[in-house]
PDB file of C-alpha atoms in Angstrom:
ATOM      1  CA  MET Y   1     -17.283  -6.379  28.184  1.00 40.00           C
ATOM      2  CA  ARG Y   2     -13.528  -6.142  28.613  1.00 39.00           C
ATOM      3  CA  ASN Y   3     -13.101  -4.902  25.045  1.00 44.00           C
ATOM      4  CA  PHE Y   4     -15.891  -2.373  25.573  1.00 41.00           C
ATOM      5  CA  PHE Y   5     -14.200  -0.709  28.537  1.00 37.00           C
ATOM      6  CA  LEU Y   6     -10.761  -1.063  26.950  1.00 42.00           C
ATOM      7  CA  GLY Y   7     -11.969   0.705  23.831  1.00 47.00           C
ATOM      8  CA  LEU Y   8     -13.471   3.582  25.780  1.00 43.00           C
ATOM      9  CA  SER Y   9     -10.426   4.006  28.000  1.00 41.00           C
ATOM     10  CA  LEU Y  10      -8.097   4.162  25.011  1.00 47.00           C
ATOM     11  CA  LEU Y  11     -10.253   6.749  23.298  1.00 45.00           C
ATOM     12  CA  ALA Y  12     -10.421   8.835  26.453  1.00 39.00           C
ATOM     13  CA  GLY Y  13      -6.642   8.980  26.636  1.00 40.00           C
ATOM     14  CA  THR Y  14      -6.075  10.406  23.174  1.00 42.00           C
ATOM     15  CA  ALA Y  15      -6.232  13.868  21.665  1.00 40.00           C
ATOM     16  CA  VAL Y  16      -9.627  15.553  21.731  1.00 34.00           C
ATOM     17  CA  HIS Y  17      -9.671  16.154  17.985  1.00 40.00           C
ATOM     18  CA  ALA Y  18      -8.663  13.923  15.134  1.00 43.00           C
ATOM     19  CA  GLN Y  19      -6.779  15.789  12.436  1.00 47.00           C
ATOM     20  CA  ALA Y  20      -9.036  17.617  10.039  1.00 43.00           C
ATOM     21  CA  VAL Y  21      -8.837  17.014   6.313  1.00 40.00           C
ATOM     22  CA  THR Y  22      -6.970  20.290   5.801  1.00 43.00           C
ATOM     23  CA  GLU Y  23      -4.432  19.448   8.512  1.00 84.00           C
ATOM     24  CA  ILE Y  24      -3.301  15.952   7.610  1.00 94.00           C
ATOM     25  CA  GLY Y  25      -1.921  17.141   4.287  1.00 94.00           C
ATOM     26  CA  GLN Y  26       0.604  19.245   6.198  1.00 95.00           C
ATOM     27  CA  LEU Y  27       2.433  15.991   6.973  1.00 98.00           C
ATOM     28  CA  ASN Y  28       3.225  15.473   3.278  1.00 98.00           C
ATOM     29  CA  ASP Y  29       6.909  15.597   2.414  1.00 98.00           C
ATOM     30  CA  GLU Y  30       8.598  15.587  -0.998  1.00 99.00           C
ATOM     31  CA  PHE Y  31      12.050  15.640   0.676  1.00 99.00           C
ATOM     32  CA  ASP Y  32      13.211  18.603  -1.383  1.00 97.00           C
ATOM     33  CA  GLN Y  33      13.720  20.753   1.746  1.00 97.00           C
ATOM     34  CA  PRO Y  34      15.334  20.115   5.158  1.00 97.00           C
ATOM     35  CA  LEU Y  35      13.250  17.892   7.420  1.00 96.00           C
ATOM     36  CA  ARG Y  36      10.519  19.699   9.335  1.00 95.00           C
ATOM     37  CA  SER Y  37      10.379  19.590  13.124  1.00 95.00           C
ATOM     38  CA  SER Y  38       7.362  17.260  12.939  1.00 96.00           C
ATOM     39  CA  TRP Y  39       9.745  14.408  12.057  1.00 98.00           C
ATOM     40  CA  GLN Y  40      11.283  12.529  14.982  1.00 97.00           C
ATOM     41  CA  TRP Y  41      13.762   9.685  15.331  1.00 98.00           C
ATOM     42  CA  ALA Y  42      12.469   6.938  17.618  1.00 96.00           C
ATOM     43  CA  HIS Y  43      15.908   6.280  19.106  1.00 96.00           C
ATOM     44  CA  GLU Y  44      16.338   9.945  20.028  1.00 95.00           C
ATOM     45  CA  LYS Y  45      12.847  10.254  21.480  1.00 93.00           C
ATOM     46  CA  GLU Y  46      12.966   7.023  23.490  1.00 92.00           C
ATOM     47  CA  GLY Y  47      16.649   6.598  24.269  1.00 92.00           C
ATOM     48  CA  PHE Y  48      17.491   3.261  22.689  1.00 92.00           C
ATOM     49  CA  PRO Y  49      20.795   2.897  20.788  1.00 93.00           C
ATOM     50  CA  THR Y  50      20.954   4.361  17.306  1.00 93.00           C
ATOM     51  CA  LYS Y  51      21.474   1.811  14.537  1.00 96.00           C
ATOM     52  CA  LEU Y  52      21.561   4.213  11.612  1.00 98.00           C
ATOM     53  CA  ASP Y  53      24.673   4.252   9.424  1.00 98.00           C
ATOM     54  CA  ARG Y  54      23.733   7.123   7.103  1.00 98.00           C
ATOM     55  CA  PHE Y  55      20.911   9.552   6.479  1.00 98.00           C
ATOM     56  CA  GLU Y  56      20.899  12.165   3.714  1.00 98.00           C
ATOM     57  CA  LEU Y  57      18.544  14.331   1.676  1.00 98.00           C
ATOM     58  CA  LYS Y  58      19.857  14.697  -1.867  1.00 97.00           C
ATOM     59  CA  ASP Y  59      18.154  15.844  -5.078  1.00 97.00           C
ATOM     60  CA  GLY Y  60      14.670  15.369  -3.630  1.00 98.00           C
ATOM     61  CA  ILE Y  61      15.358  11.835  -2.391  1.00 99.00           C
ATOM     62  CA  LEU Y  62      15.732  10.721   1.218  1.00 99.00           C
ATOM     63  CA  HIS Y  63      18.580   8.198   1.618  1.00 99.00           C
ATOM     64  CA  PHE Y  64      18.084   5.903   4.617  1.00 99.00           C
ATOM     65  CA  GLN Y  65      20.897   3.455   5.367  1.00 99.00           C
ATOM     66  CA  PRO Y  66      20.444   1.282   8.475  1.00 99.00           C
ATOM     67  CA  GLY Y  67      23.164  -0.599  10.287  1.00 98.00           C
ATOM     68  CA  GLN Y  68      22.770  -4.112  11.664  1.00 98.00           C
ATOM     69  CA  SER Y  69      19.348  -4.133  13.286  1.00 98.00           C
ATOM     70  CA  GLY Y  70      15.879  -5.590  13.009  1.00 97.00           C
ATOM     71  CA  TRP Y  71      12.246  -4.889  13.767  1.00 97.00           C
ATOM     72  CA  PHE Y  72      11.206  -8.255  15.196  1.00 96.00           C
ATOM     73  CA  ASN Y  73       9.709  -9.101  18.600  1.00 96.00           C
ATOM     74  CA  ASP Y  74      11.579  -6.820  21.057  1.00 95.00           C
ATOM     75  CA  GLY Y  75      14.215  -5.851  18.468  1.00 95.00           C
ATOM     76  CA  LYS Y  76      14.476  -2.278  17.250  1.00 96.00           C
ATOM     77  CA  ALA Y  77      15.859  -0.579  14.158  1.00 98.00           C
ATOM     78  CA  PRO Y  78      15.936   2.966  12.733  1.00 98.00           C
ATOM     79  CA  PHE Y  79      12.514   4.595  12.516  1.00 98.00           C
ATOM     80  CA  LEU Y  80      11.798   8.170  11.407  1.00 99.00           C
ATOM     81  CA  TYR Y  81       8.200   9.166  12.048  1.00 98.00           C
ATOM     82  CA  GLN Y  82       5.536  11.821  12.361  1.00 98.00           C
ATOM     83  CA  THR Y  83       2.622  11.620  14.785  1.00 97.00           C
ATOM     84  CA  VAL Y  84      -0.794  11.156  13.172  1.00 97.00           C
ATOM     85  CA  ASN Y  85      -4.190  11.448  14.852  1.00 94.00           C
ATOM     86  CA  GLY Y  86      -7.228   9.522  13.690  1.00 93.00           C
ATOM     87  CA  ASP Y  87      -7.905   7.895  10.353  1.00 96.00           C
ATOM     88  CA  PHE Y  88      -5.379   8.269   7.563  1.00 98.00           C
ATOM     89  CA  ASP Y  89      -4.456   7.113   4.066  1.00 99.00           C
ATOM     90  CA  VAL Y  90      -0.680   7.334   3.587  1.00 99.00           C
ATOM     91  CA  ARG Y  91       1.459   6.290   0.647  1.00 99.00           C
ATOM     92  CA  MET Y  92       5.221   6.377   0.224  1.00 99.00           C
ATOM     93  CA  ARG Y  93       7.270   5.776  -2.937  1.00 99.00           C
ATOM     94  CA  VAL Y  94      10.462   3.848  -2.194  1.00 99.00           C
ATOM     95  CA  LYS Y  95      13.267   1.824  -3.734  1.00 99.00           C
ATOM     96  CA  ALA Y  96      15.175  -0.755  -1.652  1.00 99.00           C
ATOM     97  CA  THR Y  97      18.591  -1.941  -2.850  1.00 99.00           C
ATOM     98  CA  GLY Y  98      21.965  -3.031  -1.607  1.00 98.00           C
ATOM     99  CA  LEU Y  99      24.680  -0.413  -1.240  1.00 98.00           C
ATOM    100  CA  ASN Y 100      25.926  -1.160  -4.773  1.00 97.00           C
ATOM    101  CA  GLY Y 101      22.534  -0.425  -6.308  1.00 97.00           C
ATOM    102  CA  GLY Y 102      21.513  -4.018  -7.017  1.00 97.00           C
ATOM    103  CA  LEU Y 103      19.820  -6.537  -4.782  1.00 98.00           C
ATOM    104  CA  ALA Y 104      21.075  -6.598  -1.212  1.00 99.00           C
ATOM    105  CA  ASN Y 105      23.666  -9.291  -0.521  1.00 98.00           C
ATOM    106  CA  THR Y 106      22.665  -9.686   3.127  1.00 98.00           C
ATOM    107  CA  GLN Y 107      19.586 -11.512   4.321  1.00 98.00           C
ATOM    108  CA  TRP Y 108      16.804  -9.524   5.957  1.00 98.00           C
ATOM    109  CA  SER Y 109      17.641  -6.194   4.372  1.00 99.00           C
ATOM    110  CA  LEU Y 110      14.335  -4.371   3.964  1.00 99.00           C
ATOM    111  CA  GLY Y 111      12.678  -1.016   4.469  1.00 99.00           C
ATOM    112  CA  GLY Y 112       9.415   0.790   3.979  1.00 99.00           C
ATOM    113  CA  LEU Y 113       6.312   2.207   5.643  1.00 99.00           C
ATOM    114  CA  MET Y 114       5.677   1.637   9.344  1.00 99.00           C
ATOM    115  CA  VAL Y 115       2.852   2.406  11.795  1.00 99.00           C
ATOM    116  CA  ARG Y 116       3.709   2.126  15.497  1.00 98.00           C
ATOM    117  CA  ALA Y 117       1.840   2.541  18.771  1.00 96.00           C
ATOM    118  CA  PRO Y 118       3.552   5.105  21.037  1.00 94.00           C
ATOM    119  CA  ARG Y 119       5.226   3.804  24.181  1.00 86.00           C
ATOM    120  CA  TRP Y 120       3.927   6.608  26.414  1.00 74.00           C
ATOM    121  CA  GLN Y 121       3.942   4.651  29.672  1.00 68.00           C
ATOM    122  CA  VAL Y 122       7.193   2.756  29.106  1.00 69.00           C
ATOM    123  CA  LYS Y 123      10.129   4.325  30.952  1.00 72.00           C
ATOM    124  CA  ASP Y 124      12.786   1.765  30.024  1.00 77.00           C
ATOM    125  CA  PRO Y 125      13.492   1.965  26.253  1.00 76.00           C
ATOM    126  CA  LEU Y 126      14.457  -1.723  26.261  1.00 81.00           C
ATOM    127  CA  GLU Y 127      11.541  -2.969  28.358  1.00 84.00           C
ATOM    128  CA  PRO Y 128      10.418  -6.357  26.965  1.00 87.00           C
ATOM    129  CA  LYS Y 129       6.976  -6.986  25.488  1.00 91.00           C
ATOM    130  CA  SER Y 130       6.378  -3.282  24.874  1.00 89.00           C
ATOM    131  CA  GLU Y 131       6.497  -3.085  21.059  1.00 95.00           C
ATOM    132  CA  SER Y 132       3.318  -2.894  18.959  1.00 96.00           C
ATOM    133  CA  TRP Y 133       3.514  -1.944  15.299  1.00 98.00           C
ATOM    134  CA  LEU Y 134       2.928  -3.044  11.721  1.00 98.00           C
ATOM    135  CA  PHE Y 135       4.625  -2.302   8.433  1.00 99.00           C
ATOM    136  CA  VAL Y 136       4.779  -3.030   4.725  1.00 99.00           C
ATOM    137  CA  ASN Y 137       8.382  -3.226   3.477  1.00 99.00           C
ATOM    138  CA  THR Y 138      10.334  -4.251   0.417  1.00 99.00           C
ATOM    139  CA  GLY Y 139      13.824  -5.691  -0.004  1.00 99.00           C
ATOM    140  CA  VAL Y 140      15.583  -9.043   0.399  1.00 99.00           C
ATOM    141  CA  ALA Y 141      14.409 -11.425   3.127  1.00 98.00           C
ATOM    142  CA  ASP Y 142      15.629 -14.991   3.732  1.00 97.00           C
ATOM    143  CA  LYS Y 143      16.428 -15.846   0.088  1.00 98.00           C
ATOM    144  CA  LEU Y 144      19.298 -13.937  -1.500  1.00 98.00           C
ATOM    145  CA  GLY Y 145      18.605 -12.886  -5.063  1.00 98.00           C
ATOM    146  CA  GLN Y 146      14.847 -12.495  -4.515  1.00 98.00           C
ATOM    147  CA  GLN Y 147      13.098  -9.182  -3.892  1.00 99.00           C
ATOM    148  CA  VAL Y 148       9.984  -9.429  -1.716  1.00 99.00           C
ATOM    149  CA  VAL Y 149       7.218  -7.405  -0.165  1.00 99.00           C
ATOM    150  CA  GLU Y 150       7.099  -8.098   3.561  1.00 98.00           C
ATOM    151  CA  SER Y 151       4.238  -7.327   5.900  1.00 98.00           C
ATOM    152  CA  LYS Y 152       4.710  -7.764   9.624  1.00 98.00           C
ATOM    153  CA  TYR Y 153       2.395  -7.232  12.589  1.00 98.00           C
ATOM    154  CA  THR Y 154       3.738  -7.100  16.141  1.00 97.00           C
ATOM    155  CA  LEU Y 155       1.601  -6.968  19.275  1.00 95.00           C
ATOM    156  CA  HIS Y 156       3.298  -6.775  22.684  1.00 94.00           C
ATOM    157  CA  SER Y 157       6.585  -7.779  21.012  1.00 96.00           C
ATOM    158  CA  LYS Y 158       5.259 -10.925  19.352  1.00 97.00           C
ATOM    159  CA  SER Y 159       5.803 -10.661  15.595  1.00 97.00           C
ATOM    160  CA  ASN Y 160       4.066 -12.363  12.678  1.00 97.00           C
ATOM    161  CA  LEU Y 161       5.176 -11.819   9.105  1.00 96.00           C
ATOM    162  CA  LYS Y 162       4.230 -12.604   5.534  1.00 97.00           C
ATOM    163  CA  LEU Y 163       6.539 -12.580   2.494  1.00 98.00           C
ATOM    164  CA  ARG Y 164       5.498 -12.348  -1.156  1.00 98.00           C
ATOM    165  CA  ASN Y 165       7.876 -12.407  -4.123  1.00 98.00           C
ATOM    166  CA  ALA Y 166       8.055  -9.045  -5.839  1.00 98.00           C
ATOM    167  CA  LYS Y 167       9.781  -6.998  -8.505  1.00 97.00           C
ATOM    168  CA  THR Y 168      12.747  -4.715  -8.031  1.00 98.00           C
ATOM    169  CA  GLY Y 169      12.576  -0.988  -8.635  1.00 98.00           C
ATOM    170  CA  TRP Y 170      10.392   1.798  -7.348  1.00 99.00           C
ATOM    171  CA  VAL Y 171       7.213   0.836  -5.527  1.00 99.00           C
ATOM    172  CA  GLU Y 172       4.493   2.818  -3.806  1.00 99.00           C
ATOM    173  CA  LEU Y 173       3.645   1.449  -0.364  1.00 99.00           C
ATOM    174  CA  ARG Y 174       0.306   2.379   1.170  1.00 99.00           C
ATOM    175  CA  MET Y 175      -1.314   2.029   4.580  1.00 99.00           C
ATOM    176  CA  VAL Y 176      -4.896   3.018   5.400  1.00 99.00           C
ATOM    177  CA  ARG Y 177      -6.400   3.314   8.852  1.00 98.00           C
ATOM    178  CA  VAL Y 178     -10.181   3.388   9.193  1.00 98.00           C
ATOM    179  CA  GLY Y 179     -11.136   3.143  12.842  1.00 97.00           C
ATOM    180  CA  PHE Y 180      -9.784  -0.153  14.143  1.00 97.00           C
ATOM    181  CA  VAL Y 181      -8.959  -1.498  10.669  1.00 98.00           C
ATOM    182  CA  PHE Y 182      -5.534  -1.183   9.035  1.00 99.00           C
ATOM    183  CA  ILE Y 183      -4.973  -2.151   5.399  1.00 99.00           C
ATOM    184  CA  SER Y 184      -1.582  -2.446   3.707  1.00 99.00           C
ATOM    185  CA  MET Y 185      -1.048  -2.491  -0.048  1.00 99.00           C
ATOM    186  CA  TYR Y 186       1.524  -1.730  -2.723  1.00 99.00           C
ATOM    187  CA  ARG Y 187       1.821  -0.741  -6.399  1.00 99.00           C
ATOM    188  CA  PHE Y 188       4.972  -0.883  -8.521  1.00 98.00           C
ATOM    189  CA  ASP Y 189       5.801   1.875 -10.975  1.00 98.00           C
ATOM    190  CA  GLY Y 190       3.864   1.347 -14.189  1.00 97.00           C
ATOM    191  CA  GLU Y 191       1.016  -0.531 -12.494  1.00 98.00           C
ATOM    192  CA  GLN Y 192      -2.476   0.958 -12.390  1.00 96.00           C
ATOM    193  CA  SER Y 193      -3.995  -1.163  -9.622  1.00 97.00           C
ATOM    194  CA  TRP Y 194      -3.082  -1.666  -5.980  1.00 98.00           C
ATOM    195  CA  THR Y 195      -2.250  -5.105  -4.593  1.00 98.00           C
ATOM    196  CA  LEU Y 196      -3.800  -5.603  -1.170  1.00 98.00           C
ATOM    197  CA  GLN Y 197      -1.210  -7.233   1.081  1.00 98.00           C
ATOM    198  CA  ASP Y 198      -2.939  -7.504   4.468  1.00 98.00           C
ATOM    199  CA  ARG Y 199      -5.934  -6.466   6.554  1.00 98.00           C
ATOM    200  CA  TYR Y 200      -5.820  -6.105  10.337  1.00 98.00           C
ATOM    201  CA  TYR Y 201      -8.446  -5.434  12.995  1.00 97.00           C
ATOM    202  CA  ILE Y 202      -6.702  -3.843  16.012  1.00 97.00           C
ATOM    203  CA  GLN Y 203      -9.079  -2.436  18.591  1.00 93.00           C
ATOM    204  CA  ASP Y 204      -6.591  -1.689  21.372  1.00 90.00           C
ATOM    205  CA  TRP Y 205      -4.410   0.884  19.592  1.00 95.00           C
ATOM    206  CA  PRO Y 206      -4.848   4.574  20.434  1.00 93.00           C
ATOM    207  CA  MET Y 207      -6.030   7.265  18.051  1.00 92.00           C
ATOM    208  CA  GLN Y 208      -2.544   8.785  17.979  1.00 94.00           C
ATOM    209  CA  LEU Y 209       0.088   6.706  16.168  1.00 97.00           C
ATOM    210  CA  GLN Y 210       3.605   7.092  14.784  1.00 98.00           C
ATOM    211  CA  VAL Y 211       3.776   6.822  10.981  1.00 99.00           C
ATOM    212  CA  GLY Y 212       6.948   6.891   8.929  1.00 99.00           C
ATOM    213  CA  ILE Y 213      10.046   5.225   7.522  1.00 99.00           C
ATOM    214  CA  ASN Y 214      11.830   2.130   8.799  1.00 99.00           C
ATOM    215  CA  GLY Y 215      14.726   0.015   7.578  1.00 99.00           C
ATOM    216  CA  TYR Y 216      17.023  -2.736   8.798  1.00 99.00           C
ATOM    217  CA  THR Y 217      19.709  -5.142   7.624  1.00 99.00           C
ATOM    218  CA  GLY Y 218      21.737  -8.144   8.779  1.00 97.00           C
ATOM    219  CA  ASP Y 219      25.185  -8.711  10.250  1.00 95.00           C
ATOM    220  CA  LYS Y 220      26.950  -7.483   7.098  1.00 97.00           C
ATOM    221  CA  PRO Y 221      24.964  -4.282   6.493  1.00 98.00           C
ATOM    222  CA  ASP Y 222      23.965  -3.909   2.849  1.00 99.00           C
ATOM    223  CA  MET Y 223      20.774  -1.929   2.582  1.00 98.00           C
ATOM    224  CA  LEU Y 224      19.806   1.458   1.159  1.00 99.00           C
ATOM    225  CA  LEU Y 225      16.236   2.706   1.166  1.00 99.00           C
ATOM    226  CA  GLN Y 226      15.511   5.655  -1.116  1.00 99.00           C
ATOM    227  CA  VAL Y 227      12.293   7.546  -0.420  1.00 99.00           C
ATOM    228  CA  ASP Y 228      10.827   9.866  -3.043  1.00 99.00           C
ATOM    229  CA  TYR Y 229       7.851  11.160  -1.049  1.00 99.00           C
ATOM    230  CA  ILE Y 230       5.325  10.462   1.677  1.00 99.00           C
ATOM    231  CA  ARG Y 231       1.767  11.765   1.203  1.00 99.00           C
ATOM    232  CA  PHE Y 232      -1.212  11.758   3.544  1.00 98.00           C
ATOM    233  CA  LYS Y 233      -4.924  12.245   3.118  1.00 97.00           C
ATOM    234  CA  LYS Y 234      -8.121  11.206   4.846  1.00 96.00           C
ATOM    235  CA  PRO Y 235      -9.672   7.883   3.748  1.00 97.00           C
ATOM    236  CA  THR Y 236     -12.676   7.953   1.448  1.00 96.00           C
ATOM    237  CA  VAL Y 237     -14.695   5.867   3.922  1.00 96.00           C
ATOM    238  CA  SER Y 238     -15.258   6.316   7.664  1.00 94.00           C
ATOM    239  CA  PHE Y 239     -17.367   4.957  10.503  1.00 95.00           C
ATOM    240  CA  GLY Y 240     -18.564   7.256  13.263  1.00 89.00           C
ATOM    241  CA  PRO Y 241     -17.495  10.825  14.092  1.00 88.00           C
ATOM    242  CA  THR Y 242     -14.206  12.146  12.763  1.00 79.00           C
ATOM    243  CA  ARG Y 243     -14.033  14.814  15.479  1.00 81.00           C
ATOM    244  CA  PHE Y 244     -14.684  14.375  19.199  1.00 84.00           C
ATOM    245  CA  GLU Y 245     -16.582  17.517  20.163  1.00 88.00           C
ATOM    246  CA  LYS Y 246     -18.708  16.070  22.970  1.00 89.00           C
ATOM    247  CA  PRO Y 247     -18.273  13.056  25.282  1.00 87.00           C
ATOM    248  CA  SER Y 248     -20.802  10.926  23.410  1.00 92.00           C
ATOM    249  CA  ASP Y 249     -18.728  11.206  20.211  1.00 90.00           C
ATOM    250  CA  ARG Y 250     -16.135   8.842  21.704  1.00 88.00           C
ATOM    251  CA  TYR Y 251     -18.721   6.168  22.339  1.00 92.00           C
ATOM    252  CA  ASP Y 252     -20.280   6.692  18.920  1.00 93.00           C
ATOM    253  CA  TYR Y 253     -16.878   6.235  17.278  1.00 92.00           C
ATOM    254  CA  TRP Y 254     -16.185   3.064  19.248  1.00 93.00           C
ATOM    255  CA  TYR Y 255     -19.640   1.584  18.652  1.00 94.00           C
ATOM    256  CA  LYS Y 256     -19.801   2.393  14.944  1.00 95.00           C
ATOM    257  CA  ASN Y 257     -16.414   0.767  14.377  1.00 96.00           C
ATOM    258  CA  VAL Y 258     -17.115  -2.416  16.339  1.00 95.00           C
ATOM    259  CA  SER Y 259     -20.604  -2.841  14.871  1.00 96.00           C
ATOM    260  CA  GLU Y 260     -20.323  -1.546  11.296  1.00 96.00           C
ATOM    261  CA  ASN Y 261     -16.691  -1.425  10.157  1.00 97.00           C
ATOM    262  CA  ASN Y 262     -16.451  -4.484   7.905  1.00 97.00           C
ATOM    263  CA  LEU Y 263     -13.248  -3.620   6.044  1.00 98.00           C
ATOM    264  CA  ALA Y 264     -11.343  -6.437   7.772  1.00 97.00           C
ATOM    265  CA  ASP Y 265     -14.118  -8.993   7.228  1.00 97.00           C
ATOM    266  CA  TYR Y 266     -13.166 -11.558   4.623  1.00 92.00           C
ATOM    267  CA  SER Y 267     -16.777 -11.771   3.531  1.00 96.00           C
ATOM    268  CA  LEU Y 268     -15.812  -8.504   1.834  1.00 97.00           C
ATOM    269  CA  SER Y 269     -13.461  -9.297  -1.042  1.00 98.00           C
ATOM    270  CA  ASN Y 270     -10.125  -7.577  -1.571  1.00 98.00           C
ATOM    271  CA  GLU Y 271     -11.530  -6.125  -4.781  1.00 98.00           C
ATOM    272  CA  ALA Y 272     -14.467  -4.618  -2.889  1.00 98.00           C
ATOM    273  CA  VAL Y 273     -12.151  -3.134  -0.251  1.00 98.00           C
ATOM    274  CA  LEU Y 274      -9.922  -1.565  -2.901  1.00 98.00           C
ATOM    275  CA  LYS Y 275     -12.962  -0.077  -4.615  1.00 97.00           C
ATOM    276  CA  LEU Y 276     -14.137   1.472  -1.337  1.00 97.00           C
ATOM    277  CA  LEU Y 277     -10.709   2.925  -0.577  1.00 98.00           C
ATOM    278  CA  GLY Y 278     -10.193   4.282  -4.084  1.00 96.00           C
ATOM    279  CA  ASP Y 279      -6.892   5.502  -5.461  1.00 94.00           C
TER     280      ASP Y 279
END
């Protein structure tokens, strides 16, 4: 019963309408123009120290260079985001290197696509146990000389991560939200199929989330994330109403997702999930 009331209370506290199909595309950015006002820096919005060494838009590429920092447990790093309501399918093409263009020479130098729960009720920007987010990143982790794809999920500032060896070069990172299910995947340039990295079932996140670009590096900063574009659309599959036009729609959304949304069930194969989500 606790989850039932928690789910309803979270839905009641969010925006009345999820973004319509025609609206979510307005969040797309090819980075060939100055940043729109919909983009926000987390450190500016929340008041924690900036850890960004350089940020530049040049020739249609966003250059994102973090200083020493880290998204882990209570730790924070640079994060540039837009606010997204409801279900989404977002992909971002990135390239993570060291400052010299090759592999980073500092451990834990990664960047990529991040989804974060807003900290609406947290007044102290450094309050412990207040971070909840997930991401799919690429770069160098604990082993120098090895590029990886990293996925990390943090709930109330307790982080869990997974590393998989990967190629260097440009890669498209993708995150899909369908109700309470979040699915991360990636596809390197030249590949036709997506690789599913992780599936999460997170019932206690609100409808409104922060979605955008993160990056971090170690004590000898050596990380540059180049971002070609970020593109949004609505997922090809949904459970329950996509717009809350009457009070019962909130319950219907909650109930449909807890009773029918099987995208995080491992009885459903990765191949089946990818087929449902499409390209």
